[in-house]
XYZ file of C-alpha atoms in Angstrom:
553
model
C 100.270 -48.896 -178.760
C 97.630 -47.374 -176.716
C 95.186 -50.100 -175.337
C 91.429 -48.803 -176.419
C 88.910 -48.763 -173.674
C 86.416 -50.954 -174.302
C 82.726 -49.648 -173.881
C 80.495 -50.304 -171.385
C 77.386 -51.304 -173.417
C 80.069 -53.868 -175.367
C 81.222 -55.098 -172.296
C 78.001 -56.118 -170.718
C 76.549 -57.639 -173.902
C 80.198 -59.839 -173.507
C 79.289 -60.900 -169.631
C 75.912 -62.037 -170.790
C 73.788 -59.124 -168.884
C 72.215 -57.368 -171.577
C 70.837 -58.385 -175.476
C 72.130 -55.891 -178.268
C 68.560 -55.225 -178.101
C 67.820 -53.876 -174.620
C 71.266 -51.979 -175.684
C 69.421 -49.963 -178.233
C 65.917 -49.681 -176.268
C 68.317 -47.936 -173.631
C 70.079 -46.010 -176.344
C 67.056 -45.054 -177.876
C 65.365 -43.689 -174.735
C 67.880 -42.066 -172.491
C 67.498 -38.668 -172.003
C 70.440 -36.347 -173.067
C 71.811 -35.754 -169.626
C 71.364 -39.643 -168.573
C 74.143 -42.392 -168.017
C 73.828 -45.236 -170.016
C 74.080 -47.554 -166.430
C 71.613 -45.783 -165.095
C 68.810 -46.369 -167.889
C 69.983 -49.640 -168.171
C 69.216 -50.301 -164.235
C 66.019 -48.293 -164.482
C 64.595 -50.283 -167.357
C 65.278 -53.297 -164.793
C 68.110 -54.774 -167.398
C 70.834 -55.106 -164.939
C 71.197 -54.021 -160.956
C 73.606 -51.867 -159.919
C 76.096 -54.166 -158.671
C 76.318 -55.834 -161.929
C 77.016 -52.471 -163.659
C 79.413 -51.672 -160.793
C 81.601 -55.214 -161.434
C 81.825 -54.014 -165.064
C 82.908 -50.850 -164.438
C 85.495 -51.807 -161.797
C 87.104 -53.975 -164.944
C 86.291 -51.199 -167.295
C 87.650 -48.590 -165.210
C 90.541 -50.376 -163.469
C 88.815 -48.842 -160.507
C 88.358 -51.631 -157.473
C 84.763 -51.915 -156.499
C 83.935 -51.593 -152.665
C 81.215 -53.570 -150.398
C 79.961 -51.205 -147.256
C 77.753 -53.537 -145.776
C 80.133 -55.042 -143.256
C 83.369 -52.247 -144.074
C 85.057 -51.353 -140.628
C 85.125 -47.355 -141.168
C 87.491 -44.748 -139.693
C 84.522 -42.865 -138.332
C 87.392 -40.109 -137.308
C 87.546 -39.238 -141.078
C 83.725 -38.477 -141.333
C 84.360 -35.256 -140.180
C 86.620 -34.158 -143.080
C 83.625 -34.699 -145.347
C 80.201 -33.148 -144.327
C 76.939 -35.007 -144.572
C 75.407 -33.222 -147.100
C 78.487 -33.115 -149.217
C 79.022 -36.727 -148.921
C 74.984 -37.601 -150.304
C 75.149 -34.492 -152.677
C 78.313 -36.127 -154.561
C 77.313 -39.799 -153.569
C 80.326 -40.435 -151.600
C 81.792 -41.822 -148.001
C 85.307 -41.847 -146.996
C 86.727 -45.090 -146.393
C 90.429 -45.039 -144.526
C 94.183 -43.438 -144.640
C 97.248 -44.170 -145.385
C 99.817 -41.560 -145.090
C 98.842 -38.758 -147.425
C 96.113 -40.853 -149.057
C 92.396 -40.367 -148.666
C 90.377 -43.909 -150.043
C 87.146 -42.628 -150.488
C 84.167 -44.520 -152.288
C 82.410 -43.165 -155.127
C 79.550 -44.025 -156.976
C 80.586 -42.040 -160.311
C 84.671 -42.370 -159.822
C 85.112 -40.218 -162.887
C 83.271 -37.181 -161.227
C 87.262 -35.382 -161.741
C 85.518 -32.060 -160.612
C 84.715 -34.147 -156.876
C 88.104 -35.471 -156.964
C 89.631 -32.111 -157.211
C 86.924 -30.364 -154.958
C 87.855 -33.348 -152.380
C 91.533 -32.698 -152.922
C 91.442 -29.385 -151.926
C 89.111 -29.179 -149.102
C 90.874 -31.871 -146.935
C 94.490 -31.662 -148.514
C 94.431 -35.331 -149.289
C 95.579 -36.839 -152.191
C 92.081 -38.957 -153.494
C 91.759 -42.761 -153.737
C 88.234 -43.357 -155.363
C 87.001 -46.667 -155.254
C 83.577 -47.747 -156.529
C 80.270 -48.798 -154.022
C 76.545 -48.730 -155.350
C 74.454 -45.632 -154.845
C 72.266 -47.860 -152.793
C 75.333 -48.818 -150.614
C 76.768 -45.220 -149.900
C 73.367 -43.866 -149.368
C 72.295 -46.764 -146.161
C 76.310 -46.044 -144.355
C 76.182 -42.528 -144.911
C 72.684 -42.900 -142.873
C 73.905 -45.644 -140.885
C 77.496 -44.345 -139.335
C 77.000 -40.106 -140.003
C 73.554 -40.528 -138.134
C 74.465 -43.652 -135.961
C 72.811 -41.767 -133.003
C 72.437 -38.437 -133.920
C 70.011 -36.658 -131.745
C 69.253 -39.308 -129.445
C 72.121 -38.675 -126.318
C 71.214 -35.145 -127.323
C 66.870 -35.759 -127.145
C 67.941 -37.804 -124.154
C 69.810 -35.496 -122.255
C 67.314 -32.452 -122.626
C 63.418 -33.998 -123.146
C 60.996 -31.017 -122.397
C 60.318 -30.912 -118.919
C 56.749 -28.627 -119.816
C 54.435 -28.882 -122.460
C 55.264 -25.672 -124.004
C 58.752 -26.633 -124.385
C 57.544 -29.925 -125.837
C 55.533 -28.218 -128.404
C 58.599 -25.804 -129.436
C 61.019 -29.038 -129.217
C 58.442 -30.737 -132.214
C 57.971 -28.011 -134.429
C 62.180 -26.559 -134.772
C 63.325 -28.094 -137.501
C 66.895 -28.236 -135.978
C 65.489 -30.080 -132.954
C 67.042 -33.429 -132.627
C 63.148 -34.645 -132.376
C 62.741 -33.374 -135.739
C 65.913 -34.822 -136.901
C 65.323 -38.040 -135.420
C 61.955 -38.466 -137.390
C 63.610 -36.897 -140.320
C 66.437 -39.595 -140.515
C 63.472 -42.522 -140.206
C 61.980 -41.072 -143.233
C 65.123 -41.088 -145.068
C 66.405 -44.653 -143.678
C 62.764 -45.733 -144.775
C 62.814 -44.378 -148.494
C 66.912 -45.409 -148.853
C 65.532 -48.904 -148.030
C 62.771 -49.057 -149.809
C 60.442 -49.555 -147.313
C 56.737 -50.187 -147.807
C 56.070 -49.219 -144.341
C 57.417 -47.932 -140.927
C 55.723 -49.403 -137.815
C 56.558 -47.376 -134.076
C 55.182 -49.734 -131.672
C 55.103 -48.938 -127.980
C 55.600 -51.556 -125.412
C 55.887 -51.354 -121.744
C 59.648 -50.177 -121.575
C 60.557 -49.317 -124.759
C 58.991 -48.248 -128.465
C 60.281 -50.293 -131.136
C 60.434 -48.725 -134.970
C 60.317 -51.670 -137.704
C 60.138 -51.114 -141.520
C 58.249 -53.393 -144.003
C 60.689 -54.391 -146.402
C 59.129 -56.605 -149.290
C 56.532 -57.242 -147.057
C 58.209 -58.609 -144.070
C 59.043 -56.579 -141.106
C 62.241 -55.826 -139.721
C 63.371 -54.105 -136.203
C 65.354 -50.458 -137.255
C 65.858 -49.027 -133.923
C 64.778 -49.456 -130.338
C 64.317 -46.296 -128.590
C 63.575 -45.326 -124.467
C 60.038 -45.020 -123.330
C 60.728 -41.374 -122.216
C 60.707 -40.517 -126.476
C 57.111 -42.008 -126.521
C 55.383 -39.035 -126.415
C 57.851 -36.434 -127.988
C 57.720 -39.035 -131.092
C 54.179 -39.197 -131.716
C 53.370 -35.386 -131.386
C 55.979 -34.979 -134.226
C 54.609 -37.180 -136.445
C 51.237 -36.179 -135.381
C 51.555 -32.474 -136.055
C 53.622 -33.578 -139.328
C 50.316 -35.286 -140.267
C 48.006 -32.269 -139.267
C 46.264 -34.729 -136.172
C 45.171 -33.580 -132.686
C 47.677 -34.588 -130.675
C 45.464 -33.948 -127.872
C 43.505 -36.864 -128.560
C 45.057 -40.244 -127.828
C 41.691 -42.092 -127.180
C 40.849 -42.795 -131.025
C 42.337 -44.286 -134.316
C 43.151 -40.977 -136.131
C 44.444 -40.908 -139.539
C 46.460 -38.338 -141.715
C 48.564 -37.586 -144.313
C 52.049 -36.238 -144.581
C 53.678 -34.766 -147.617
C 57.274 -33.795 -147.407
C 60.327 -33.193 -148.914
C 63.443 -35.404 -148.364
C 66.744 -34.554 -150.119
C 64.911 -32.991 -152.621
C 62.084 -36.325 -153.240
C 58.654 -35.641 -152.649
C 57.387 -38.513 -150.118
C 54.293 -39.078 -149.514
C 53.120 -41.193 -146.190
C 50.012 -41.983 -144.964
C 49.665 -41.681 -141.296
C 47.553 -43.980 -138.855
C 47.319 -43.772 -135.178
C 45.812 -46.609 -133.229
C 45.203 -46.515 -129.233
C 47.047 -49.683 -127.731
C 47.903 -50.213 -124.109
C 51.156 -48.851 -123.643
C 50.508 -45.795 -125.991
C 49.327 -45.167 -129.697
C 51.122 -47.232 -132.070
C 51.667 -45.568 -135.497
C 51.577 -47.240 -139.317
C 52.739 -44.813 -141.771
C 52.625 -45.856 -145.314
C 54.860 -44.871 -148.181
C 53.534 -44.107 -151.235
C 56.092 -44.618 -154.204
C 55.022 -43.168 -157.129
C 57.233 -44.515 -159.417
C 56.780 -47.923 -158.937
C 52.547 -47.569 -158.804
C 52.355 -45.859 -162.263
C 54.462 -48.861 -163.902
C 52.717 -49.956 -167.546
C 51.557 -53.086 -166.947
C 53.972 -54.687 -168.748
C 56.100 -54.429 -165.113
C 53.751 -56.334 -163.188
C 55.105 -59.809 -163.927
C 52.159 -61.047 -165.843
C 52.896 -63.740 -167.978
C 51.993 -63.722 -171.438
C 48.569 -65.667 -171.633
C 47.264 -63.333 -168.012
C 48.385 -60.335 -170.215
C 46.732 -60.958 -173.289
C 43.365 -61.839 -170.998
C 43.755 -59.043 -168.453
C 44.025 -56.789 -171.635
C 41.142 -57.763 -173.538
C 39.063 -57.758 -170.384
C 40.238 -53.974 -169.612
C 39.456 -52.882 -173.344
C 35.916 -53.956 -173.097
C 33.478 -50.876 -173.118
C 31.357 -52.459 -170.538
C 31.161 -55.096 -167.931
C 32.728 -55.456 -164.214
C 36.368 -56.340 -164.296
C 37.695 -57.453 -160.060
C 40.803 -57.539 -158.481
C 40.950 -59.835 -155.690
C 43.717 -60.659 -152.542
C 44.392 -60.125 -149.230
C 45.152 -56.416 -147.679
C 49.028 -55.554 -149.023
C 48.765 -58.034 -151.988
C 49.138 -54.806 -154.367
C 45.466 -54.418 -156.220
C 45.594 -51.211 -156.107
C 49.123 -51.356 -158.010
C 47.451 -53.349 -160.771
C 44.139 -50.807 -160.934
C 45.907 -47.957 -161.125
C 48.211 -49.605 -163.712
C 45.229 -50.451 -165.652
C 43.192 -46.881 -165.152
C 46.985 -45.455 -166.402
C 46.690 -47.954 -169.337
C 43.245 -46.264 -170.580
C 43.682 -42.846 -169.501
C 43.277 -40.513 -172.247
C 41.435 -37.834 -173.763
C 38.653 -39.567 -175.563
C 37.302 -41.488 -172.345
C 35.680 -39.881 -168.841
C 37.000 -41.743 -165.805
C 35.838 -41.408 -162.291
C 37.144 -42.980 -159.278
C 35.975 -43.138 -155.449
C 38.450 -44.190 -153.419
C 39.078 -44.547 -149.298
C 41.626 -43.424 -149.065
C 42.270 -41.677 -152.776
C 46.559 -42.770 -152.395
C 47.637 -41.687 -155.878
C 46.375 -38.674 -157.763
C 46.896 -39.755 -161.282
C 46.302 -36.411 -163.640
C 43.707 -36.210 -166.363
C 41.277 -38.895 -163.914
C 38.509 -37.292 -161.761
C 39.193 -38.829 -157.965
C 36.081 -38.867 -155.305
C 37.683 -39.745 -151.347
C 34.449 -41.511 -149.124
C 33.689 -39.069 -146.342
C 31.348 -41.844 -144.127
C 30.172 -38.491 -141.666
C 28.433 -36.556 -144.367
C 26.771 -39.531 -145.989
C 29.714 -39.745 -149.255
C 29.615 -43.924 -149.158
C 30.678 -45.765 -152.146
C 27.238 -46.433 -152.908
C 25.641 -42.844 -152.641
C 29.412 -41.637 -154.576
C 28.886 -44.407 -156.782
C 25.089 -43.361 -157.528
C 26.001 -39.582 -158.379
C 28.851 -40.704 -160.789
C 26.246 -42.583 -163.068
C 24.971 -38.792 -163.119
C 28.414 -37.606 -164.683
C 28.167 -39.491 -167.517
C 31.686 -41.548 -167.173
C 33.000 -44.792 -169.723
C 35.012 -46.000 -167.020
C 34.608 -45.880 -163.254
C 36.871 -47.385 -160.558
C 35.444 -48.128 -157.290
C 38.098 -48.708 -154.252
C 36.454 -51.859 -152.868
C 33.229 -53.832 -152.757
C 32.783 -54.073 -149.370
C 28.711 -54.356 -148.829
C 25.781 -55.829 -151.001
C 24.462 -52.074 -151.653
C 27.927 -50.961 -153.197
C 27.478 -54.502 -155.287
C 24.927 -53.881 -156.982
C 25.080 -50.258 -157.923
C 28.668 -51.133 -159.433
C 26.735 -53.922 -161.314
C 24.123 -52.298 -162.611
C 26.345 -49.530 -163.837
C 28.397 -52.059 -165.705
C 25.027 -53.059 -167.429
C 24.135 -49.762 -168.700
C 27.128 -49.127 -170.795
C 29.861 -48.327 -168.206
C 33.522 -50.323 -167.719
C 34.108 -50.894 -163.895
C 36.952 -51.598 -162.059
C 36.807 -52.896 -158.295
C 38.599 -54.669 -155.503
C 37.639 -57.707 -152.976
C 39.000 -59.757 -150.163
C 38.679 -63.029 -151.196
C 41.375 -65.530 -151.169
C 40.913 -66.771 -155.079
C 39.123 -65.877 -158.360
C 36.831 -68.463 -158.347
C 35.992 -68.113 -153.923
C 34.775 -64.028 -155.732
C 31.926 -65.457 -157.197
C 30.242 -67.348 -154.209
C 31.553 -64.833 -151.807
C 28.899 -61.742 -154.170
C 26.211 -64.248 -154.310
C 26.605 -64.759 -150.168
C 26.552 -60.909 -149.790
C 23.014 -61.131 -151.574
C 24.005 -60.158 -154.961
C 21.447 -61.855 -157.719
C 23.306 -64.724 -159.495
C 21.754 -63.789 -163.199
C 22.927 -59.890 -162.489
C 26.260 -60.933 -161.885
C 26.316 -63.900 -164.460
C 25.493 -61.230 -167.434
C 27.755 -57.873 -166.309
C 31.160 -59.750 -164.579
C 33.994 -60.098 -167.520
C 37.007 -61.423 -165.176
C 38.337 -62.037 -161.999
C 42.166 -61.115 -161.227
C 43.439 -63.261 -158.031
C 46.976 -61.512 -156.903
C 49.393 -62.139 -154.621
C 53.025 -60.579 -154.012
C 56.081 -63.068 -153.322
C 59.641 -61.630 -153.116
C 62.029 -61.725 -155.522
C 65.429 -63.767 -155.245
C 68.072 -60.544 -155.803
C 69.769 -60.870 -158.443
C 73.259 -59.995 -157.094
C 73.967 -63.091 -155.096
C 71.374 -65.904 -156.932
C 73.122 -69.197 -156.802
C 71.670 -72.028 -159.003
C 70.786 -75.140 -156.271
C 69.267 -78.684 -157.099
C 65.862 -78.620 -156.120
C 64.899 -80.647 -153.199
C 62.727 -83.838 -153.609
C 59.661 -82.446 -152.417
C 59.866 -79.625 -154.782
C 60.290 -82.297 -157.569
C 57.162 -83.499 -156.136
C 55.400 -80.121 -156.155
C 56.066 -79.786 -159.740
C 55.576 -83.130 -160.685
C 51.638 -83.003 -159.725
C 51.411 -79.926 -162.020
C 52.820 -82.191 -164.695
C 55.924 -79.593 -164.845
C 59.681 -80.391 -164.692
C 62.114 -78.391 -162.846
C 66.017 -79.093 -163.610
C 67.777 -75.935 -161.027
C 65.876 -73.340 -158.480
C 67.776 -69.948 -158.201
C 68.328 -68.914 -154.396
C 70.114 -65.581 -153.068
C 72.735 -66.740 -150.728
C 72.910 -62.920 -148.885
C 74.619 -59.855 -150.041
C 74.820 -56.215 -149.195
C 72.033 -55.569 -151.887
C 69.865 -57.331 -150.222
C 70.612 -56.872 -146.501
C 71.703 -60.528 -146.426
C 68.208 -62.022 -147.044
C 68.558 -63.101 -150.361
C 65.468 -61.777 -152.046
C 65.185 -58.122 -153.505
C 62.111 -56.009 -154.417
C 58.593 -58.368 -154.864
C 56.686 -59.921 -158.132
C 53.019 -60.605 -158.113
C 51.484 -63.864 -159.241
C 48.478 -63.880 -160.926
C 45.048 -66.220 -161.158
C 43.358 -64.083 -164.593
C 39.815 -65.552 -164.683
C 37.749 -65.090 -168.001
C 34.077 -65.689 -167.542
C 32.968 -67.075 -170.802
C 29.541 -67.686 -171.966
C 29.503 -71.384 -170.607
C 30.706 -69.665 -166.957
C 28.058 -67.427 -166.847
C 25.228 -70.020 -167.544
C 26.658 -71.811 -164.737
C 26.799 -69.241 -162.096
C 22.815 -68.477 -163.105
C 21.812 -72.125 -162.462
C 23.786 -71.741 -158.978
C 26.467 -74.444 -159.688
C 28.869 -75.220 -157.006
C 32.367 -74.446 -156.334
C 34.181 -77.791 -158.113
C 32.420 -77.535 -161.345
C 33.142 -73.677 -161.709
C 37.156 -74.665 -161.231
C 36.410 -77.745 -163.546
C 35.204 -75.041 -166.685
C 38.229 -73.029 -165.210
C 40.961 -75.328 -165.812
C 39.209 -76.630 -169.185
C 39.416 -72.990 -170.254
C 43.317 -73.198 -169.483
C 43.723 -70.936 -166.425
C 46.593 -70.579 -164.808
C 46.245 -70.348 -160.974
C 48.056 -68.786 -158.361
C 49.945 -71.950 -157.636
C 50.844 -72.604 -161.543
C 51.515 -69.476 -162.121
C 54.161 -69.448 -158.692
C 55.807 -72.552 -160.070
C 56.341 -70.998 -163.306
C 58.354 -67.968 -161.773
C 60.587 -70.328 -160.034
C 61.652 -72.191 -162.814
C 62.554 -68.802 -164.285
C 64.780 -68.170 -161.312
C 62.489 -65.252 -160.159
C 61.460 -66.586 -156.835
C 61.647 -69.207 -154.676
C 59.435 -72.764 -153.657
C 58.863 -70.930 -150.299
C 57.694 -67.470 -151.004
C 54.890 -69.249 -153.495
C 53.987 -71.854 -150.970
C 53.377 -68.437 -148.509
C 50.783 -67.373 -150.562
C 49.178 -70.335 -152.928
C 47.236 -73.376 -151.863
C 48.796 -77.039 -152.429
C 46.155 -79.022 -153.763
């Protein structure tokens, strides 16, 4: 009797991975043309190594790990680069007439028999993640690709240097190209080309921490930056000042967007660009990792028709994620929304967006000033950064409008203090601010290779003086989705302050610090720290990435 093939939705309800109820959200949603693995992974159910584990027992298909896999680098050659990214696959070794090759969809029969025929092979497919075929294609196909070549035959004039940076076959171009790629692949935040005295270093910002890529010879220093600086639209004539730019581009058929900024350092200009993922900004804010009680407040706060709502946290602790998540949240026909931004990073349609020009007088104060004029219900300004901008943005709030605004400050509480020591008047503030969002971002332990550990006595302790238990704290032990580091993609914590009527009477009679956290934690707030220690006990991150960026007490 023939055995039936059990399916895959089944299967991973079996293993635990998935409730029949995220089945049928996925069901429900997919589009026509979608695999049911890949809405699963994009709803954030399960990662793609769990779906690949399944399949391999679905299938009968062995799954592969790349990370560390000793390839025949003779064999690349049988399968071109773009054929291998186009299909999503990398060869892997030979035995006799045999080609192994990994796949990421092993039942693609039409690559099979395309592969068959083009290198005479009979086909082996074994199963890697996307992820995982994507970084060794890029890794061993490009290992140095361009650079003997750059090395070998730098311009010796500056014409030749300005052809060599603009030819899109140059290995210049192709060098920059590949960092790009490498950058997106890896998710990268941002990539960092710093110069030092006998070499440039290029790092990438993954989950906020920085790690080397590639160190490359002096003698590219200045080949390097006019690419990216003509890529950006700069004067690369000018190495004196900061510059900044932006470059929009097209990488295997992905729009990227970067943002570009030159600095003047001793041994050269060093160059930040930034990578602006649109996908993950426009998330619903039900994918920011607000617990239940900060969404129900943040929500309220957001629906009011008036009043000054802030979010507050260090540069890179991802307000302007949460803003734009919010402006998404109550974009729509019925309601005008204005924004002045500096730098305007996401164009979100259906919102009008003003960018601060400081040399023609377009602050956020004088922007802020004309948008009153354009009769708005909700207005988002980038950052408080001076008394003026202050108190335009609260007065607005008090004559009908909702506003939306960021500040450095290191809590929701510090906010308050912090306006009334730029000068803002305590009763102004007292009767327009509605909340305070403190936010910070902590990595997430990947969920490929978390491990269950006892937690340490200290971290008893920790969670003891919260009055909180903690029985097991999940850490990644290092895998090849996660580059061996143990934590994948990042979660924010959040401090969501509601200033209530009692609040308000105290910042007008200039109370201090202590009693404002007093009425704080009487109101039940959850700080940044709370909040933290919550996450770990749901095996989302660990005692060390909260300790990073929250305050024992």
């Amino acid at each position: 009797m023939r055995q039936l093939r059990k399916r895959l939705g089944d299967l991973l309800i079996e293993e635990g991975l998935i409730t029949s109820g995220q089945l049928e959200t996925a069901i429900n949603e997919k589009a026509p043309s979608q695999k049911l693995g890949e809405t699963l992974i994009q709803r954030g159910y399960i990662t793609e190594q769990q779906l690949v584990e399944v399949l391999e027992f679905q299938l009968g298909i062995p799954h592969v790990s790349l990370f560390h896999y000793p390839f025949d680098t003779s064999l690349f050659s049988l399968i071109p680069k773009e054929l291998a990214r186009r299909n999503l696959i990398i060869p892997l070794k030979r035995e006799g007439n045999k080609l192994f090759v990994a796949m990421a969809n092993p039942m693609d029969f039409i690559v099979i028999d395309d592969l068959r025929l083009s290198t005479g092979f009979h086909i082996e497919a074994a199963i890697a993640t996307k992820d995982d075929i994507l970084r060794s294609i890029n890794k061993h196909y490009d290992s140095d690709d361009g650079l003997d070549e750059l090395l070998g035959d730098l311009p010796k004039n500056t014409k030749e240097k300005n052809d060599d940076v603009t030819d899109q076959n140059s290995p210049i171009v192709r060098l920059v190209n590949q960092f790009l790629t490498n950058a997106v692949i890896q998710r990268a935040s941002d990539i960092h080309i710093d110069p030092q005295e006998t070499k440039v270093i290029v790092r990438y910002r993954i989950d906020g921490v920085l790690r080397n890529e590639k160190v490359l010879p002096k003698s590219m220093q200045s080949v390097l930056t006019a690419r990216i600086k003509i890529m950006s639209n700069l004067d690369i004539t000018e190495h004196r000042i900061p510059q900044d730019g932006r470059i929009k581009i097209n990488l295997d058929f992905h729009p990227v967007d970067l943002r570009v900024s030159t600095l003047p350092t001793v041994y050269g200009e060093k160059i930040v660009m930034r990578l602006l993922d649109m996908g993950s900004t426009l998330n619903d804010l039900n994918k920011l990792g607000f617990n239940a009680l900060n969404m129900k407040r943040f929500n309220e706060m957001i629906e009011k028709p008036t009043g000054i709502v802030l979010i507050t946290g260090p540069t890179g602790s991802g307000k302007s994620s949460t803003l734009y998540a919010a402006l998404n949240r109550l974009n729509s026909e019925a309601v005008n929304i204005i924004t002045i931004e500096d730098p305007v990073e996401y164009q979100l349609e259906g919102i009008n967006q003003i960018q601060v020009n400081t040399n023609v007088g377009m602050t956020f104060a004088a922007g802020l000033r004309s948008i009153l004029r354009q009769d708005p219900n909700i207005i988002m300004v980038g950052e408080i950064r001076d008394k003026e901008t202050a108190e335009v943005a609260i007065r607005a709030s008090l004559t009908g409008h909702l506003v939306l605004s960021t500040l450095h400050t290191n809590d929701s509480i510090g906010t308050v203090t912090r306006l009334i020591d730029m000068g803002v008047e305590p009763f102004l503030l007292a009767s327009s601010l509605s909340g305070i969002v403190a936010q910070r971002l902590v990595r997430k332990v990947c969920r490929d290779c978390a491990e269950l550990q006892e937690p340490s006595k200290r971290e008893v302790e920790i969670f003891a003086r919260r009055g909180m238990k903690v029985e097991k704290i999940s850490r990644g032990k290092g895998c090849s989705s996660c580059n061996m580091t143990g934590y994948k993609g990042r979660i924010a914590l959040h401090e969501v302050l509601v200033i209530n009527e009692e609040m308000s009477r105290a910042m007008m009679n200039g109370e201090s610090f202590q009693k404002l956290k007093e009425m704080a934690t009487k109101n039940k707030t959850i700080f940044l720290l709370e909040d933290g220690l919550i996450k770990i006990k749901q095996g989302l991150t660990t005692t060390e990435e909260v300790l990073k960026v929250a305050i024992l007490e």
